[in-house]
Amino acid sequence: MAEALDTLRTRKKAATRQSLHEAALRLAVERGLDGVTVEDIADDAGVSRRTFSNYFANKEDAILHADRERTAELVALVEGRPAGEPPWQALRAATGVLYRAQATPDPEWVTQLRLLRRHPSLLARQAGDHITLEQDLAAVLIRRGHDLDRETAQLMASTFLTVVRTASVLWLEEPGKQPLPDVVDRLLGRLRFEG
């Protein structure tokens, strides 16, 4: 019984977090980031300001929630790759799984990308998230073995994230010309790492 309650509670929390994220993103697109307050987001999601604060520190965090979920999934996918797979191949394969999970990119993610390009405060916050992601990926690559030293793992993670960001920007500038997973994989395929 306690396990069922925990599962229900977990699902309710996830639903509230997602609702706040969706409200934040929608309102920021409609009104511009500066035209939205935490109170507006809480009201739109049907929760109190205090409830908002239980989930997010500010509106930027609420907007970037889905991005953070995707990065956590990416780290887990890299961790789950076969042990014998070389590090760069593991990163590339994990990205393929992540991006091909949906035939087309999530419209919310595309909206978020466009919003990021218009608001430096969101870009700054995302840059901080990417530093954390880079460190997490480097740590996973080291744990996977292959005699990978910290310097090489950090360089590999940083290069990988730069390529993925570049592919996303190129795709966003010409959506529909090529599927995003193909652009990402093509650019990742241009690089080789020893080790």
PDB file of C-alpha atoms in Angstrom:
ATOM      1  CA  MET A   1       0.000   0.000   0.000  1.00  0.00           C
ATOM      2  CA  ALA A   2       2.812   2.410   0.916  1.00  0.00           C
ATOM      3  CA  GLU A   3       4.520   1.675  -2.402  1.00  0.00           C
ATOM      4  CA  ALA A   4       1.324   2.488  -4.333  1.00  0.00           C
ATOM      5  CA  LEU A   5       1.011   5.788  -2.439  1.00  0.00           C
ATOM      6  CA  ASP A   6       4.625   6.646  -3.223  1.00  0.00           C
ATOM      7  CA  THR A   7       4.045   5.895  -6.895  1.00  0.00           C
ATOM      8  CA  LEU A   8       0.886   8.024  -6.959  1.00  0.00           C
ATOM      9  CA  ARG A   9       2.649  10.846  -5.111  1.00  0.00           C
ATOM     10  CA  THR A  10       5.580  10.666  -7.530  1.00  0.00           C
ATOM     11  CA  ARG A  11       3.252  10.807 -10.532  1.00  0.00           C
ATOM     12  CA  LYS A  12       1.348  13.772  -9.072  1.00  0.00           C
ATOM     13  CA  LYS A  13       4.589  15.655  -8.443  1.00  0.00           C
ATOM     14  CA  ALA A  14       5.795  14.939 -11.975  1.00  0.00           C
ATOM     15  CA  ALA A  15       2.459  16.127 -13.393  1.00  0.00           C
ATOM     16  CA  THR A  16       2.602  19.358 -11.361  1.00  0.00           C
ATOM     17  CA  ARG A  17       6.198  19.986 -12.439  1.00  0.00           C
ATOM     18  CA  GLN A  18       5.263  19.387 -16.093  1.00  0.00           C
ATOM     19  CA  SER A  19       2.208  21.632 -15.810  1.00  0.00           C
ATOM     20  CA  LEU A  20       4.335  24.462 -14.397  1.00  0.00           C
ATOM     21  CA  HIS A  21       6.908  23.979 -17.150  1.00  0.00           C
ATOM     22  CA  GLU A  22       4.261  24.062 -19.877  1.00  0.00           C
ATOM     23  CA  ALA A  23       2.639  27.173 -18.390  1.00  0.00           C
ATOM     24  CA  ALA A  24       5.993  28.950 -18.114  1.00  0.00           C
ATOM     25  CA  LEU A  25       6.930  28.139 -21.689  1.00  0.00           C
ATOM     26  CA  ARG A  26       3.547  29.057 -23.127  1.00  0.00           C
ATOM     27  CA  LEU A  27       3.344  32.363 -21.242  1.00  0.00           C
ATOM     28  CA  ALA A  28       6.916  33.326 -22.137  1.00  0.00           C
ATOM     29  CA  VAL A  29       6.163  32.733 -25.817  1.00  0.00           C
ATOM     30  CA  GLU A  30       2.900  34.715 -25.617  1.00  0.00           C
ATOM     31  CA  ARG A  31       4.141  37.645 -23.530  1.00  0.00           C
ATOM     32  CA  GLY A  32       7.911  37.529 -23.762  1.00  0.00           C
ATOM     33  CA  LEU A  33      10.064  36.397 -20.866  1.00  0.00           C
ATOM     34  CA  ASP A  34      10.034  39.801 -19.176  1.00  0.00           C
ATOM     35  CA  GLY A  35       6.235  39.929 -19.339  1.00  0.00           C
ATOM     36  CA  VAL A  36       5.791  36.812 -17.192  1.00  0.00           C
ATOM     37  CA  THR A  37       6.001  36.487 -13.420  1.00  0.00           C
ATOM     38  CA  VAL A  38       6.184  33.443 -11.205  1.00  0.00           C
ATOM     39  CA  GLU A  39       2.694  34.351  -9.977  1.00  0.00           C
ATOM     40  CA  ASP A  40       1.408  34.303 -13.573  1.00  0.00           C
ATOM     41  CA  ILE A  41       2.848  30.833 -14.085  1.00  0.00           C
ATOM     42  CA  ALA A  42       1.437  29.506 -10.809  1.00  0.00           C
ATOM     43  CA  ASP A  43      -1.997  30.965 -11.592  1.00  0.00           C
ATOM     44  CA  ASP A  44      -1.994  29.497 -15.084  1.00  0.00           C
ATOM     45  CA  ALA A  45      -1.075  26.065 -13.716  1.00  0.00           C
ATOM     46  CA  GLY A  46      -3.705  26.340 -10.956  1.00  0.00           C
ATOM     47  CA  VAL A  47      -1.270  26.180  -8.031  1.00  0.00           C
ATOM     48  CA  SER A  48      -0.043  28.572  -5.358  1.00  0.00           C
ATOM     49  CA  ARG A  49       3.152  30.628  -5.508  1.00  0.00           C
ATOM     50  CA  ARG A  50       4.477  28.451  -2.683  1.00  0.00           C
ATOM     51  CA  THR A  51       3.797  25.292  -4.682  1.00  0.00           C
ATOM     52  CA  PHE A  52       5.719  26.806  -7.616  1.00  0.00           C
ATOM     53  CA  SER A  53       8.655  27.423  -5.257  1.00  0.00           C
ATOM     54  CA  ASN A  54       8.601  23.771  -4.181  1.00  0.00           C
ATOM     55  CA  TYR A  55       9.414  22.803  -7.766  1.00  0.00           C
ATOM     56  CA  PHE A  56      11.418  25.651  -9.294  1.00  0.00           C
ATOM     57  CA  ALA A  57      13.599  28.496  -8.055  1.00  0.00           C
ATOM     58  CA  ASN A  58      12.445  30.900 -10.785  1.00  0.00           C
ATOM     59  CA  LYS A  59      10.695  31.150 -14.146  1.00  0.00           C
ATOM     60  CA  GLU A  60      13.889  30.368 -16.076  1.00  0.00           C
ATOM     61  CA  ASP A  61      14.227  27.050 -14.252  1.00  0.00           C
ATOM     62  CA  ALA A  62      10.609  26.228 -15.065  1.00  0.00           C
ATOM     63  CA  ILE A  63      11.166  26.960 -18.757  1.00  0.00           C
ATOM     64  CA  LEU A  64      14.308  24.819 -18.895  1.00  0.00           C
ATOM     65  CA  HIS A  65      12.773  21.852 -17.061  1.00  0.00           C
ATOM     66  CA  ALA A  66      12.271  19.671 -20.160  1.00  0.00           C
ATOM     67  CA  ASP A  67      15.831  20.382 -21.286  1.00  0.00           C
ATOM     68  CA  ARG A  68      17.115  19.159 -17.922  1.00  0.00           C
ATOM     69  CA  GLU A  69      14.998  16.023 -18.208  1.00  0.00           C
ATOM     70  CA  ARG A  70      16.483  15.296 -21.628  1.00  0.00           C
ATOM     71  CA  THR A  71      20.038  15.771 -20.367  1.00  0.00           C
ATOM     72  CA  ALA A  72      19.430  13.394 -17.449  1.00  0.00           C
ATOM     73  CA  GLU A  73      18.086  10.857 -19.940  1.00  0.00           C
ATOM     74  CA  LEU A  74      21.174  11.297 -22.121  1.00  0.00           C
ATOM     75  CA  VAL A  75      23.521  10.603 -19.196  1.00  0.00           C
ATOM     76  CA  ALA A  76      21.516   7.473 -18.332  1.00  0.00           C
ATOM     77  CA  LEU A  77      21.637   6.298 -21.963  1.00  0.00           C
ATOM     78  CA  VAL A  78      25.427   6.697 -22.100  1.00  0.00           C
ATOM     79  CA  GLU A  79      25.736   4.785 -18.819  1.00  0.00           C
ATOM     80  CA  GLY A  80      23.613   1.985 -20.242  1.00  0.00           C
ATOM     81  CA  ARG A  81      25.636   1.487 -23.427  1.00  0.00           C
ATOM     82  CA  PRO A  82      27.546  -1.829 -23.795  1.00  0.00           C
ATOM     83  CA  ALA A  83      30.785  -1.799 -21.779  1.00  0.00           C
ATOM     84  CA  GLY A  84      32.992  -2.685 -24.751  1.00  0.00           C
ATOM     85  CA  GLU A  85      31.713   0.170 -26.906  1.00  0.00           C
ATOM     86  CA  PRO A  86      34.344   2.910 -27.415  1.00  0.00           C
ATOM     87  CA  PRO A  87      33.510   6.214 -25.652  1.00  0.00           C
ATOM     88  CA  TRP A  88      32.780   8.391 -28.703  1.00  0.00           C
ATOM     89  CA  GLN A  89      30.671   5.618 -30.204  1.00  0.00           C
ATOM     90  CA  ALA A  90      28.739   5.338 -26.917  1.00  0.00           C
ATOM     91  CA  LEU A  91      27.995   9.084 -26.957  1.00  0.00           C
ATOM     92  CA  ARG A  92      26.930   8.955 -30.585  1.00  0.00           C
ATOM     93  CA  ALA A  93      24.736   5.871 -30.105  1.00  0.00           C
ATOM     94  CA  ALA A  94      23.083   7.284 -26.967  1.00  0.00           C
ATOM     95  CA  THR A  95      22.271  10.486 -28.828  1.00  0.00           C
ATOM     96  CA  GLY A  96      20.774   8.467 -31.660  1.00  0.00           C
ATOM     97  CA  VAL A  97      18.484   6.687 -29.214  1.00  0.00           C
ATOM     98  CA  LEU A  98      17.515   9.968 -27.542  1.00  0.00           C
ATOM     99  CA  TYR A  99      16.765  11.838 -30.763  1.00  0.00           C
ATOM    100  CA  ARG A 100      15.090   8.973 -32.567  1.00  0.00           C
ATOM    101  CA  ALA A 101      12.718   8.270 -29.679  1.00  0.00           C
ATOM    102  CA  GLN A 102      10.398  10.740 -31.405  1.00  0.00           C
ATOM    103  CA  ALA A 103      10.087  10.835 -35.173  1.00  0.00           C
ATOM    104  CA  THR A 104      10.013  14.630 -35.046  1.00  0.00           C
ATOM    105  CA  PRO A 105      11.384  16.913 -32.331  1.00  0.00           C
ATOM    106  CA  ASP A 106       9.040  17.806 -29.524  1.00  0.00           C
ATOM    107  CA  PRO A 107       7.315  21.092 -30.460  1.00  0.00           C
ATOM    108  CA  GLU A 108       7.920  22.350 -26.906  1.00  0.00           C
ATOM    109  CA  TRP A 109      11.642  21.790 -27.340  1.00  0.00           C
ATOM    110  CA  VAL A 110      11.645  23.694 -30.639  1.00  0.00           C
ATOM    111  CA  THR A 111       9.711  26.521 -28.981  1.00  0.00           C
ATOM    112  CA  GLN A 112      12.214  26.536 -26.128  1.00  0.00           C
ATOM    113  CA  LEU A 113      15.141  26.697 -28.577  1.00  0.00           C
ATOM    114  CA  ARG A 114      13.621  29.717 -30.285  1.00  0.00           C
ATOM    115  CA  LEU A 115      12.923  31.364 -26.937  1.00  0.00           C
ATOM    116  CA  LEU A 116      16.513  30.762 -25.823  1.00  0.00           C
ATOM    117  CA  ARG A 117      17.859  32.576 -28.837  1.00  0.00           C
ATOM    118  CA  ARG A 118      15.853  35.689 -27.903  1.00  0.00           C
ATOM    119  CA  HIS A 119      16.655  35.832 -24.181  1.00  0.00           C
ATOM    120  CA  PRO A 120      20.246  35.998 -22.907  1.00  0.00           C
ATOM    121  CA  SER A 121      19.168  35.222 -19.326  1.00  0.00           C
ATOM    122  CA  LEU A 122      17.862  31.835 -20.480  1.00  0.00           C
ATOM    123  CA  LEU A 123      21.025  31.183 -22.485  1.00  0.00           C
ATOM    124  CA  ALA A 124      23.153  31.947 -19.432  1.00  0.00           C
ATOM    125  CA  ARG A 125      21.139  29.555 -17.293  1.00  0.00           C
ATOM    126  CA  GLN A 126      21.335  26.865 -19.974  1.00  0.00           C
ATOM    127  CA  ALA A 127      25.099  27.370 -20.269  1.00  0.00           C
ATOM    128  CA  GLY A 128      25.385  26.580 -16.561  1.00  0.00           C
ATOM    129  CA  ASP A 129      23.328  23.435 -17.079  1.00  0.00           C
ATOM    130  CA  HIS A 130      25.596  22.398 -19.934  1.00  0.00           C
ATOM    131  CA  ILE A 131      28.696  22.745 -17.760  1.00  0.00           C
ATOM    132  CA  THR A 132      27.096  20.346 -15.292  1.00  0.00           C
ATOM    133  CA  LEU A 133      26.114  17.998 -18.125  1.00  0.00           C
ATOM    134  CA  GLU A 134      29.655  18.093 -19.504  1.00  0.00           C
ATOM    135  CA  GLN A 135      31.046  17.104 -16.101  1.00  0.00           C
ATOM    136  CA  ASP A 136      28.451  14.339 -15.700  1.00  0.00           C
ATOM    137  CA  LEU A 137      29.205  12.916 -19.142  1.00  0.00           C
ATOM    138  CA  ALA A 138      32.966  13.042 -18.524  1.00  0.00           C
ATOM    139  CA  ALA A 139      32.491  11.175 -15.241  1.00  0.00           C
ATOM    140  CA  VAL A 140      30.383   8.507 -16.969  1.00  0.00           C
ATOM    141  CA  LEU A 141      32.970   8.093 -19.723  1.00  0.00           C
ATOM    142  CA  ILE A 142      35.725   7.610 -17.137  1.00  0.00           C
ATOM    143  CA  ARG A 143      33.658   5.040 -15.224  1.00  0.00           C
ATOM    144  CA  ARG A 144      33.071   3.124 -18.455  1.00  0.00           C
ATOM    145  CA  GLY A 145      36.821   2.397 -18.606  1.00  0.00           C
ATOM    146  CA  HIS A 146      38.787   2.275 -21.864  1.00  0.00           C
ATOM    147  CA  ASP A 147      41.737   3.864 -19.996  1.00  0.00           C
ATOM    148  CA  LEU A 148      40.200   7.277 -20.537  1.00  0.00           C
ATOM    149  CA  ASP A 149      41.899   9.982 -18.481  1.00  0.00           C
ATOM    150  CA  ARG A 150      40.023  12.968 -17.075  1.00  0.00           C
ATOM    151  CA  GLU A 151      41.432  15.427 -19.597  1.00  0.00           C
ATOM    152  CA  THR A 152      40.401  13.337 -22.596  1.00  0.00           C
ATOM    153  CA  ALA A 153      36.983  12.563 -21.105  1.00  0.00           C
ATOM    154  CA  GLN A 154      36.351  16.270 -20.471  1.00  0.00           C
ATOM    155  CA  LEU A 155      37.493  17.189 -23.977  1.00  0.00           C
ATOM    156  CA  MET A 156      35.316  14.474 -25.477  1.00  0.00           C
ATOM    157  CA  ALA A 157      32.212  15.525 -23.504  1.00  0.00           C
ATOM    158  CA  SER A 158      32.744  19.196 -24.337  1.00  0.00           C
ATOM    159  CA  THR A 159      33.272  18.497 -28.034  1.00  0.00           C
ATOM    160  CA  PHE A 160      30.258  16.207 -28.124  1.00  0.00           C
ATOM    161  CA  LEU A 161      27.954  18.849 -26.598  1.00  0.00           C
ATOM    162  CA  THR A 162      29.281  21.531 -28.941  1.00  0.00           C
ATOM    163  CA  VAL A 163      28.534  19.345 -31.953  1.00  0.00           C
ATOM    164  CA  VAL A 164      25.012  18.571 -30.708  1.00  0.00           C
ATOM    165  CA  ARG A 165      24.312  22.283 -30.074  1.00  0.00           C
ATOM    166  CA  THR A 166      25.680  23.204 -33.503  1.00  0.00           C
ATOM    167  CA  ALA A 167      23.535  20.562 -35.180  1.00  0.00           C
ATOM    168  CA  SER A 168      20.458  21.824 -33.322  1.00  0.00           C
ATOM    169  CA  VAL A 169      21.088  25.414 -34.438  1.00  0.00           C
ATOM    170  CA  LEU A 170      21.689  24.365 -38.046  1.00  0.00           C
ATOM    171  CA  TRP A 171      18.496  22.309 -38.019  1.00  0.00           C
ATOM    172  CA  LEU A 172      16.513  25.126 -36.410  1.00  0.00           C
ATOM    173  CA  GLU A 173      17.616  27.529 -39.139  1.00  0.00           C
ATOM    174  CA  GLU A 174      16.300  25.156 -41.831  1.00  0.00           C
ATOM    175  CA  PRO A 175      13.640  22.965 -40.169  1.00  0.00           C
ATOM    176  CA  GLY A 176      12.229  20.223 -42.291  1.00  0.00           C
ATOM    177  CA  LYS A 177      15.157  20.144 -44.725  1.00  0.00           C
ATOM    178  CA  GLN A 178      16.598  17.120 -42.901  1.00  0.00           C
ATOM    179  CA  PRO A 179      15.462  15.249 -39.802  1.00  0.00           C
ATOM    180  CA  LEU A 180      17.261  16.501 -36.695  1.00  0.00           C
ATOM    181  CA  PRO A 181      18.636  13.053 -35.764  1.00  0.00           C
ATOM    182  CA  ASP A 182      20.310  12.841 -39.181  1.00  0.00           C
ATOM    183  CA  VAL A 183      21.941  16.266 -38.813  1.00  0.00           C
ATOM    184  CA  VAL A 184      23.215  15.395 -35.325  1.00  0.00           C
ATOM    185  CA  ASP A 185      24.560  12.011 -36.411  1.00  0.00           C
ATOM    186  CA  ARG A 186      26.204  13.409 -39.549  1.00  0.00           C
ATOM    187  CA  LEU A 187      28.073  16.070 -37.582  1.00  0.00           C
ATOM    188  CA  LEU A 188      29.076  13.633 -34.826  1.00  0.00           C
ATOM    189  CA  GLY A 189      30.338  11.259 -37.540  1.00  0.00           C
ATOM    190  CA  ARG A 190      32.803  13.878 -38.774  1.00  0.00           C
ATOM    191  CA  LEU A 191      34.872  13.572 -35.595  1.00  0.00           C
ATOM    192  CA  ARG A 192      37.047  10.747 -34.314  1.00  0.00           C
ATOM    193  CA  PHE A 193      38.581  10.329 -30.883  1.00  0.00           C
ATOM    194  CA  GLU A 194      41.372   8.018 -29.947  1.00  0.00           C
ATOM    195  CA  GLY A 195      40.682   5.848 -26.947  1.00  0.00           C
TER     196      GLY A 195
END
